[in-house]
XYZ file of C-alpha atoms in Angstrom:
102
model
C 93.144 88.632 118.743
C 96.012 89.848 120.736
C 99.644 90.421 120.686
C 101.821 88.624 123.556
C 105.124 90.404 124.482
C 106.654 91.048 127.442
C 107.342 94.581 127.985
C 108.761 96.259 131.394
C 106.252 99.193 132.264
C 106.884 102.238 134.742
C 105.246 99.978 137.648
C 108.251 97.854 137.418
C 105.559 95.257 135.923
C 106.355 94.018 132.658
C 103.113 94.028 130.328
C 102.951 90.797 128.765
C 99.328 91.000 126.723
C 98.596 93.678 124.349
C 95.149 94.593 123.079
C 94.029 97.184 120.345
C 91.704 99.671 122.562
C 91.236 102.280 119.877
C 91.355 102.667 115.906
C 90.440 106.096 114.401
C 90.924 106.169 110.319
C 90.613 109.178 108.756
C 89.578 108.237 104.836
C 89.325 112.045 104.071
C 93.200 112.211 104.476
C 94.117 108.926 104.616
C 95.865 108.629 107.886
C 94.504 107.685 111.700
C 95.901 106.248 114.779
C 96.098 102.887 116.621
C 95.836 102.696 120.348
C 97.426 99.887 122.160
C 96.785 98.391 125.645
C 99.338 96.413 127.945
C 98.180 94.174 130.976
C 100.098 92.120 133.037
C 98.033 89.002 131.490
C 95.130 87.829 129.096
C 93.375 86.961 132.209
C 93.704 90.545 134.274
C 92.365 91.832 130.758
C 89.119 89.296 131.203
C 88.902 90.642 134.696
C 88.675 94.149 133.462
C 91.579 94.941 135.517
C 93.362 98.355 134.773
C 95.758 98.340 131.959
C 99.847 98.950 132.428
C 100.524 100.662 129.289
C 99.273 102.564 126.146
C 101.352 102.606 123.111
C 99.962 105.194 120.453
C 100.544 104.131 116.745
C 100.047 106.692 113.838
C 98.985 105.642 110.360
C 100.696 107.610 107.579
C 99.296 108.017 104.465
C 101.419 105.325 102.386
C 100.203 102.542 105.302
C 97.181 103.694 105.217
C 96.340 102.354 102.036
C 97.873 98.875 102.202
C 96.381 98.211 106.135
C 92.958 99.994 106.057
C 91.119 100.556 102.680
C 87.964 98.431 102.655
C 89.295 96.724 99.644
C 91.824 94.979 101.888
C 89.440 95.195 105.016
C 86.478 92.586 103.840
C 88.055 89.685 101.928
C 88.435 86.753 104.171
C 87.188 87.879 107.598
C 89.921 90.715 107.669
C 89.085 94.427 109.736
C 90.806 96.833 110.566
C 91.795 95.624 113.858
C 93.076 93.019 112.730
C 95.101 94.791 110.361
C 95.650 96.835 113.192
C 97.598 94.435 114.690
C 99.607 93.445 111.371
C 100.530 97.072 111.320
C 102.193 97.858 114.524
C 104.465 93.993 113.916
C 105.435 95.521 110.697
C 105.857 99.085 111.595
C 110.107 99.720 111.021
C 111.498 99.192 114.526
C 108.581 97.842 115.802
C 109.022 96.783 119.731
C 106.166 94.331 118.770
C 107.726 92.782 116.004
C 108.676 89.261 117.623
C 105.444 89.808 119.416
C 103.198 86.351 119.324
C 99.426 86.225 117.740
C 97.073 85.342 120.565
């Protein structure tokens, strides 16, 4: 799974496929962060080409909970990169909100 958004980038390149690189939870405190990947394509990302962008997500305590428990990690083939990805679309503001599920 992916998220596909086009997003300029400081190379004058717009990122258009994003991919989670990175989830640490911290279930001591209840908080972590989400690391997010931009290429220019799903294909350069295949390729292992270098990545345009990083967009760093943290997880409050209050999201924590409802994204990345493991009661609402296991049922039905959900992780937490999957929930990952449900968390930055639903994040207030979110750049990725309109973003497509690839």
């Amino acid at each position: 799974m992916a998220l596909q958004k086009s997003i300029d980038t400081n190379f004058g390149i717009p990122a258009t496929y994003w991919r989670v690189i990175k989830t640490e939870l911290d279930y001591l405190n209840s908080q972590g962060t989400v690391l997010l990947s931009g290429y220019i394509s799903e294909q350069s990302r295949q390729e292992n080409k270098q990545h345009l962008a990083v967009r760093h997500f943290r997880i409050n305590s209050n999201d924590f909970n409802t994204y990345f428990v493991p009661d609402v990690i296991n049922p039905l083939d959900i992780n937490q990169v999957k929930n990952s990805y449900l968390y930055i679309k639903n994040l207030e503001n979110s750049e990725f909100a309109d973003a497509i599920d690839v």
